[in-house]
Short mmCIF file of C-alpha atoms in Angstrom, two decimals:
data_model
loop_
_atom_site.label_atom_id
_atom_site.label_comp_id
_atom_site.label_asym_id
_atom_site.label_seq_id
_atom_site.Cartn_x
_atom_site.Cartn_y
_atom_site.Cartn_z
CA MET A 426 -10.21 -25.05 -73.44
CA LYS A 427 -12.40 -26.03 -76.34
CA TYR A 428 -14.74 -29.95 -75.44
CA TYR A 429 -16.58 -32.20 -77.19
CA ARG A 430 -18.04 -35.33 -76.62
CA LEU A 431 -19.08 -37.09 -80.19
CA GLU A 432 -20.77 -40.48 -79.76
CA ILE A 433 -22.06 -43.35 -81.61
CA THR A 434 -24.32 -45.67 -81.89
CA ASP A 435 -26.73 -47.85 -83.05
CA LYS A 436 -31.24 -48.13 -82.02
CA ASN A 437 -29.91 -50.57 -78.95
CA GLY A 438 -27.74 -47.96 -77.98
CA ASN A 439 -24.23 -49.65 -78.67
CA PRO A 440 -21.07 -48.48 -80.18
CA PRO A 441 -19.71 -49.51 -83.67
CA LEU A 442 -16.72 -51.50 -83.75
CA ASP A 443 -14.37 -51.09 -86.21
CA SER A 444 -11.88 -53.45 -88.99
CA SER A 445 -10.52 -54.93 -85.88
CA GLY A 446 -13.65 -55.37 -82.99
CA ASN A 447 -12.52 -52.12 -81.56
CA ALA A 448 -15.74 -50.15 -80.45
CA ILE A 449 -15.83 -46.68 -82.40
CA GLY A 450 -15.67 -43.58 -79.65
CA PRO A 451 -16.84 -42.48 -78.02
CA PHE A 452 -14.42 -39.29 -78.37
CA ASN A 453 -14.07 -37.09 -75.57
CA THR A 454 -12.34 -34.17 -73.86
CA LYS A 455 -13.41 -34.28 -71.34
CA ASP A 456 -10.45 -35.88 -69.49
CA THR A 457 -8.27 -34.20 -71.51
CA PRO A 458 -8.31 -29.90 -72.29
CA GLY A 459 -7.19 -29.18 -75.21
CA ARG A 460 -5.92 -32.51 -75.88
CA GLY A 461 -7.82 -34.25 -78.35
CA LEU A 462 -8.93 -35.39 -82.02
CA HIS A 463 -9.27 -32.80 -83.96
CA ILE A 464 -12.95 -32.32 -85.89
CA GLU A 465 -14.66 -30.12 -88.20
CA PHE A 466 -18.13 -29.30 -88.07
CA ASP A 467 -19.50 -26.79 -89.94
CA ALA A 468 -24.09 -26.95 -88.96
CA LEU A 469 -26.34 -24.61 -89.52
CA ILE A 470 -29.87 -25.72 -88.05
CA THR A 471 -32.61 -22.97 -88.54
CA GLY A 472 -36.64 -23.90 -89.50
CA TYR A 473 -37.12 -26.70 -92.15
CA ASP A 474 -39.06 -24.32 -94.56
CA VAL A 475 -35.16 -22.81 -94.91
CA ILE A 476 -33.42 -26.25 -94.85
CA ASN A 477 -34.08 -30.01 -94.39
CA SER A 478 -30.61 -31.27 -95.27
CA GLY A 479 -27.71 -32.58 -92.58
CA THR A 480 -24.14 -31.64 -92.38
CA MET A 481 -20.96 -33.03 -92.60
CA ILE A 482 -18.31 -33.47 -89.14
CA ALA A 483 -14.71 -34.76 -90.13
CA ILE A 484 -12.74 -36.83 -87.53
CA TYR A 485 -9.09 -36.63 -88.30
CA GLY A 486 -6.45 -39.47 -86.27
CA LEU A 487 -8.24 -42.31 -86.74
CA PRO A 488 -6.17 -46.10 -87.23
CA ILE A 489 -7.01 -47.39 -90.72
CA SER A 490 -9.12 -49.86 -88.83
CA MET A 491 -11.97 -47.41 -88.87
CA LEU A 492 -11.82 -46.68 -91.99
CA ARG A 493 -11.67 -49.52 -94.58
CA GLN A 494 -14.82 -50.14 -97.04
CA SER A 495 -15.29 -53.29 -94.64
CA VAL A 496 -17.09 -50.80 -91.32
CA GLN A 497 -20.50 -49.82 -92.04
CA LEU A 498 -21.43 -45.75 -90.12
CA ALA A 499 -24.86 -45.61 -92.49
CA GLY A 500 -27.70 -45.71 -90.11
CA TYR A 501 -26.16 -45.49 -86.81
CA GLN A 502 -27.03 -41.80 -84.53
CA LEU A 503 -25.14 -39.83 -83.95
CA ASN A 504 -24.82 -37.37 -80.83
CA LEU A 505 -22.87 -33.98 -80.78
CA GLU A 506 -21.99 -32.50 -77.47
CA ALA A 507 -19.90 -29.47 -77.64
CA GLY A 508 -18.83 -25.71 -75.73
CA PHE A 509 -15.87 -25.30 -72.97
CA SER A 510 -14.53 -26.95 -70.07
CA GLU A 511 -14.04 -25.36 -66.66
CA GLY A 512 -10.26 -23.88 -66.89
CA LEU A 513 -10.39 -20.72 -68.40
CA PRO A 514 -12.20 -16.85 -66.46
CA LEU A 515 -14.37 -16.85 -68.66
CA ALA A 516 -15.20 -20.84 -69.59
CA ASN A 517 -18.81 -21.53 -69.22
CA PRO A 518 -19.25 -25.81 -68.81
CA LEU A 519 -23.10 -25.32 -67.98
CA GLN A 520 -23.26 -24.08 -72.10
CA GLN A 521 -22.59 -26.93 -72.95
CA GLY A 522 -25.20 -28.58 -74.91
CA ASN A 523 -25.99 -31.59 -77.55
CA ILE A 524 -25.27 -29.32 -80.86
CA ILE A 525 -25.71 -32.11 -83.73
CA SER A 526 -27.98 -35.47 -83.65
CA GLY A 527 -29.32 -37.09 -86.47
CA GLN A 528 -28.34 -40.32 -88.48
CA ILE A 529 -24.85 -40.96 -90.64
CA TYR A 530 -26.47 -41.31 -94.24
CA ASN A 531 -23.06 -41.55 -95.66
CA PRO A 532 -19.76 -42.22 -93.88
CA TYR A 533 -16.76 -42.62 -96.41
CA ALA A 534 -13.00 -41.47 -95.17
CA ASN A 535 -10.77 -39.17 -97.06
CA TRP A 536 -6.59 -39.27 -97.45
CA ILE A 537 -5.33 -35.41 -98.83
CA GLY A 538 -1.09 -35.78 -98.27
CA THR A 539 -0.21 -37.58 -94.81
CA ASN A 540 -3.98 -36.75 -93.45
CA GLN A 541 -6.55 -39.32 -92.77
CA SER A 542 -10.19 -38.29 -92.26
CA LEU A 543 -12.89 -39.91 -91.65
CA ASN A 544 -16.30 -37.85 -92.70
CA LEU A 545 -19.79 -38.41 -91.09
CA ILE A 546 -22.42 -36.98 -93.53
CA VAL A 547 -25.69 -36.45 -90.84
CA ASN A 548 -29.60 -36.02 -91.87
CA PRO A 549 -31.15 -34.61 -88.77
CA SER A 550 -33.97 -36.45 -89.58
CA PRO A 551 -35.14 -39.56 -88.96
CA LEU A 552 -35.10 -41.05 -93.13
CA LEU A 553 -37.61 -44.10 -92.34
CA ASN A 554 -39.12 -44.97 -90.01
CA ASP A 555 -39.65 -48.31 -88.09
CA LYS A 556 -40.62 -51.37 -90.73
CA GLY A 557 -38.10 -49.41 -93.28
CA GLN A 558 -41.08 -46.69 -95.16
CA ALA A 559 -40.39 -43.01 -95.96
CA LEU A 560 -41.89 -41.44 -92.72
CA SER A 561 -45.51 -39.43 -94.39
CA ILE A 562 -47.16 -36.51 -92.28
CA THR A 563 -51.04 -36.88 -92.57
CA LEU A 564 -53.07 -33.52 -91.21
CA ASP A 565 -57.00 -33.40 -91.28
CA GLY A 566 -57.48 -29.84 -90.14
CA LYS A 567 -61.55 -29.07 -89.59
CA LYS A 568 -62.76 -25.13 -90.30
CA GLY A 569 -62.25 -22.73 -87.23
CA GLU A 570 -59.46 -25.05 -85.50
CA LYS A 571 -56.82 -23.81 -84.43
CA LEU A 572 -53.77 -24.47 -86.08
CA SER A 573 -51.45 -25.51 -82.78
CA ASP A 574 -53.97 -28.22 -82.03
CA VAL A 575 -54.26 -29.75 -86.00
CA LEU A 576 -50.25 -29.79 -86.20
CA ARG A 577 -49.55 -31.37 -82.38
CA ARG A 578 -52.49 -33.93 -83.34
CA ALA A 579 -50.25 -35.02 -87.15
CA LEU A 580 -47.05 -34.73 -85.14
CA GLN A 581 -47.92 -36.53 -82.81
CA VAL A 582 -49.23 -39.50 -85.19
CA SER A 583 -45.59 -39.42 -86.78
CA PHE A 584 -43.89 -38.67 -84.88
CA PRO A 585 -43.94 -40.61 -81.88
CA ASP A 586 -41.02 -41.07 -79.85
CA PHE A 587 -40.96 -37.13 -79.96
CA THR A 588 -40.63 -34.74 -77.34
CA LEU A 589 -43.37 -31.73 -79.02
CA ASP A 590 -43.15 -28.13 -78.21
CA ILE A 591 -44.95 -25.96 -79.92
CA SER A 592 -46.17 -21.37 -79.59
CA ILE A 593 -47.19 -20.39 -81.93
CA SER A 594 -49.89 -17.81 -81.69
CA ASP A 595 -53.93 -18.50 -80.66
CA LYS A 596 -54.59 -16.33 -83.65
CA LEU A 597 -53.66 -18.70 -85.93
CA ILE A 598 -57.48 -20.42 -87.03
CA LEU A 599 -58.12 -22.79 -89.99
CA ALA A 600 -60.38 -20.37 -92.40
CA GLU A 601 -61.33 -23.70 -94.29
CA ALA A 602 -60.65 -27.46 -93.32
CA GLY A 603 -56.97 -28.71 -94.03
CA VAL A 604 -56.04 -32.29 -95.28
CA GLY A 605 -53.04 -33.14 -97.02
CA VAL A 606 -50.39 -35.22 -96.81
CA TYR A 607 -46.58 -35.11 -96.54
CA ASN A 608 -43.62 -36.97 -97.46
CA ARG A 609 -40.71 -34.72 -95.42
CA ILE A 610 -41.54 -32.56 -92.73
CA GLY A 611 -39.85 -30.03 -94.73
CA GLN A 612 -42.74 -29.60 -97.73
CA LEU A 613 -44.90 -29.23 -93.75
CA ALA A 614 -42.87 -25.95 -92.77
CA ALA A 615 -42.93 -24.45 -96.48
CA THR A 616 -46.38 -24.91 -96.29
CA MET A 617 -47.38 -23.87 -92.66
CA ARG A 618 -44.96 -20.80 -92.98
CA SER A 619 -46.53 -19.89 -96.56
CA GLN A 620 -50.31 -19.77 -94.70
CA SER A 621 -49.30 -18.42 -91.37
CA PHE A 622 -47.93 -14.84 -93.43
CA ALA A 623 -51.84 -15.24 -95.30
CA MET A 624 -53.45 -15.25 -91.61
CA ILE A 625 -51.41 -12.58 -89.89
CA ASN A 626 -50.41 -10.07 -91.98
CA SER A 627 -48.39 -8.07 -90.02
CA GLU A 628 -44.62 -6.26 -90.72
CA SER A 629 -43.82 -7.16 -87.56
CA TYR A 630 -44.77 -11.38 -87.69
CA THR A 631 -41.71 -14.24 -88.61
CA GLY A 632 -44.48 -16.65 -89.26
CA VAL A 633 -44.26 -20.27 -88.15
CA GLN A 634 -41.02 -22.42 -88.39
CA MET A 635 -40.44 -25.88 -87.19
CA VAL A 636 -37.04 -27.43 -85.73
CA MET A 637 -36.00 -31.32 -85.52
CA GLN A 638 -33.28 -31.69 -83.08
CA ASN A 639 -32.22 -33.96 -80.76
CA LYS A 640 -35.21 -36.65 -80.42
CA PHE A 641 -37.20 -32.47 -80.21
CA ILE A 642 -39.82 -30.96 -82.41
CA ARG A 643 -40.22 -27.82 -81.65
CA VAL A 644 -42.52 -25.38 -83.41
CA PHE A 645 -42.65 -21.75 -82.49
CA ASP A 646 -42.68 -18.03 -83.92
CA ASN A 647 -41.89 -14.12 -82.82
CA THR A 648 -46.21 -13.83 -80.58
CA SER A 649 -45.78 -16.94 -78.52
CA ALA A 650 -42.28 -16.45 -76.66
CA ASP A 651 -41.76 -15.46 -73.23
CA SER A 652 -40.45 -11.82 -72.88
CA ASP A 653 -40.07 -12.13 -68.98
CA GLY A 654 -37.64 -16.05 -69.20
CA ALA A 655 -35.32 -14.01 -71.62
CA ILE A 656 -31.63 -15.81 -71.42
CA GLN A 657 -29.44 -12.42 -71.03
CA ILE A 658 -26.69 -12.91 -73.24
CA LEU A 659 -23.33 -11.53 -70.91
CA PRO A 660 -21.06 -8.98 -72.18
CA TYR A 661 -17.81 -10.64 -72.59
CA GLU A 662 -20.00 -13.55 -74.52
CA LEU A 663 -20.18 -11.84 -76.99
CA ALA A 664 -17.45 -12.22 -79.73
CA GLY A 665 -17.84 -8.88 -82.10
CA GLN A 666 -20.48 -7.12 -82.33
CA PRO A 667 -24.70 -7.97 -82.64
CA THR A 668 -25.68 -7.19 -86.02
CA TRP A 669 -28.71 -5.93 -88.06
CA ILE A 670 -28.77 -7.63 -91.31
CA GLY A 671 -32.82 -7.20 -91.91
CA PRO A 672 -35.72 -4.52 -90.49
CA VAL A 673 -36.35 -6.58 -87.43
CA SER A 674 -33.46 -9.60 -87.61
CA VAL A 675 -29.93 -9.00 -85.70
CA SER A 676 -26.95 -11.64 -85.82
CA PHE A 677 -24.54 -11.82 -83.33
CA LYS A 678 -21.57 -13.99 -82.04
CA CYS A 679 -21.07 -16.18 -79.65
CA PRO A 680 -18.17 -18.54 -78.57
CA MET A 681 -19.16 -22.29 -78.98
CA ARG A 682 -22.53 -22.80 -76.71
CA GLY A 683 -24.80 -24.96 -76.34
CA ASP A 684 -27.50 -23.72 -74.39
CA LEU A 685 -29.24 -22.09 -76.97
CA ARG A 686 -31.26 -23.50 -79.61
CA CYS A 687 -33.86 -22.10 -82.17
CA GLY A 688 -37.38 -20.71 -80.38
CA ASP A 689 -35.82 -20.02 -77.23
CA SER A 690 -35.67 -16.27 -76.17
CA ILE A 691 -32.70 -14.09 -75.44
CA GLU A 692 -31.74 -10.58 -74.66
CA LEU A 693 -28.36 -8.63 -75.36
CA PRO A 694 -26.51 -6.53 -73.14
CA THR A 695 -27.14 -2.66 -73.26
CA ASN A 696 -22.63 -1.60 -72.11
CA ILE A 697 -20.16 -2.78 -71.05
CA ILE A 698 -19.04 -1.18 -68.98
CA SER A 699 -21.25 -0.90 -66.31
CA GLY A 700 -23.43 -3.34 -63.47
CA PRO A 701 -22.26 -6.26 -61.93
CA SER A 702 -21.14 -8.74 -65.87
CA SER A 703 -19.04 -5.52 -66.28
CA LEU A 704 -16.16 -6.07 -69.13
CA LEU A 705 -14.14 -3.05 -69.63
CA SER A 706 -12.59 -1.18 -65.68
CA VAL A 707 -11.70 2.60 -66.54
CA ASN A 708 -10.48 4.96 -64.18
CA ASN A 709 -12.50 8.22 -65.34
CA GLU A 710 -14.37 9.30 -67.90
CA ARG A 711 -12.04 10.43 -70.57
CA SER A 712 -10.70 6.61 -70.61
CA TYR A 713 -12.81 5.91 -73.73
CA ALA A 714 -14.49 7.53 -76.05
CA MET A 715 -18.25 7.32 -76.30
CA LEU A 716 -18.82 4.73 -78.66
CA ARG A 717 -16.33 2.55 -77.00
CA ASN A 718 -19.02 1.62 -73.52
CA THR A 719 -22.16 0.35 -75.80
CA VAL A 720 -22.50 -2.26 -77.03
CA ASN A 721 -25.00 -1.07 -80.88
CA PHE A 722 -28.00 -2.13 -80.26
CA SER A 723 -30.20 -3.93 -77.21
CA GLY A 724 -33.10 -5.64 -77.17
CA LYS A 725 -35.22 -9.14 -76.48
CA PHE A 726 -35.05 -11.23 -79.62
CA LEU A 727 -36.29 -14.47 -80.81
CA ILE A 728 -33.12 -17.29 -82.56
CA THR A 729 -34.42 -18.45 -85.21
CA SER A 730 -30.44 -19.68 -86.50
CA VAL A 731 -28.36 -21.16 -85.10
CA ARG A 732 -24.63 -21.64 -87.12
CA HIS A 733 -21.97 -24.04 -85.47
CA VAL A 734 -19.07 -23.74 -86.75
CA GLY A 735 -15.69 -26.09 -85.45
CA GLN A 736 -12.15 -26.69 -85.70
CA TYR A 737 -11.20 -28.52 -82.57
CA LEU A 738 -7.17 -28.06 -83.04
CA ASN A 739 -7.01 -24.59 -84.42
CA PRO A 740 -5.54 -21.55 -82.51
CA ASP A 741 -8.30 -18.68 -84.00
CA ASN A 742 -10.19 -18.81 -80.64
CA SER A 743 -11.82 -15.20 -82.70
CA ASN A 744 -13.46 -17.75 -84.99
CA SER A 745 -13.17 -21.80 -84.48
CA TRP A 746 -14.67 -23.17 -82.31
CA VAL A 747 -18.39 -20.41 -82.40
CA THR A 748 -21.64 -20.75 -82.78
CA ILE A 749 -23.92 -18.16 -84.83
CA PHE A 750 -26.95 -16.78 -83.66
CA GLU A 751 -29.89 -15.27 -85.88
CA ALA A 752 -32.54 -13.27 -83.88
CA VAL A 753 -35.47 -11.34 -84.66
CA ALA A 754 -37.21 -8.53 -82.62
CA LEU A 755 -40.17 -10.36 -80.32
CA ALA A 756 -43.60 -9.33 -81.64
CA LYS A 757 -45.27 -6.53 -80.15
#
């Protein structure tokens, strides 16, 4: 069954109160599989050089006490976990995870006919620091330094409460002093990706990407990925065939997964009828055509983009609770 847990808290971890003094949330379907408030979201998580805006989450069925103008949710922290709970034969509760995390930037109520909803625009990164000032990132790189060391030093100062995971090529070395001040992490991400292409001029190189989510900053490229520890995508976990969308990039869709994130290495399956994880069972060679027993392609890839699409009460199980991944082939 579909599962989600939506939690809204202040900086002390306390839930907000509605106009009647009741706590708003958490909204959890763990104890009521298949039943819960309807929520909708379409969250794209990718490098900050591509997009650094947030997403909107709509919650339906809330009482008027939670929708009144007196209820102020701006600045609150929002965390949304999603996936599947135990019950269906192919559902895997171990693939649940936090898919959206950030600050509520603009909350508003909406009415469409008889349907009323609470809409929350969530920014994945903090808008201000503890002093109410806009965050800035200062680079002080010296000639000959590794780009990974320069970025780690700068990000630790600007985001002391975040966990850093920097895994980029050691060939990215500054040819001259790299000094600069960036008001937003998106500006830094765009600059670093452009510079990384200039440092490593290769057709198979995809550049440095930066992603911030769940108090976690990951900086990665496709040269330092752990191919030996690639996560296996089983045949029944694919919704449709993987598709090439570029010279070295692919797209594939799975039921909602919160355990895979940008920068993870994955391995697509070779076929769908042989092996212990087979999806089809056949009696003889004539029971299937040659094109039915294989995936279009296989191999190891690095996830560069994750898009979570959710409509909780929509019965379309092929599209209403899914995660769409984009990945690039690991550099040789």
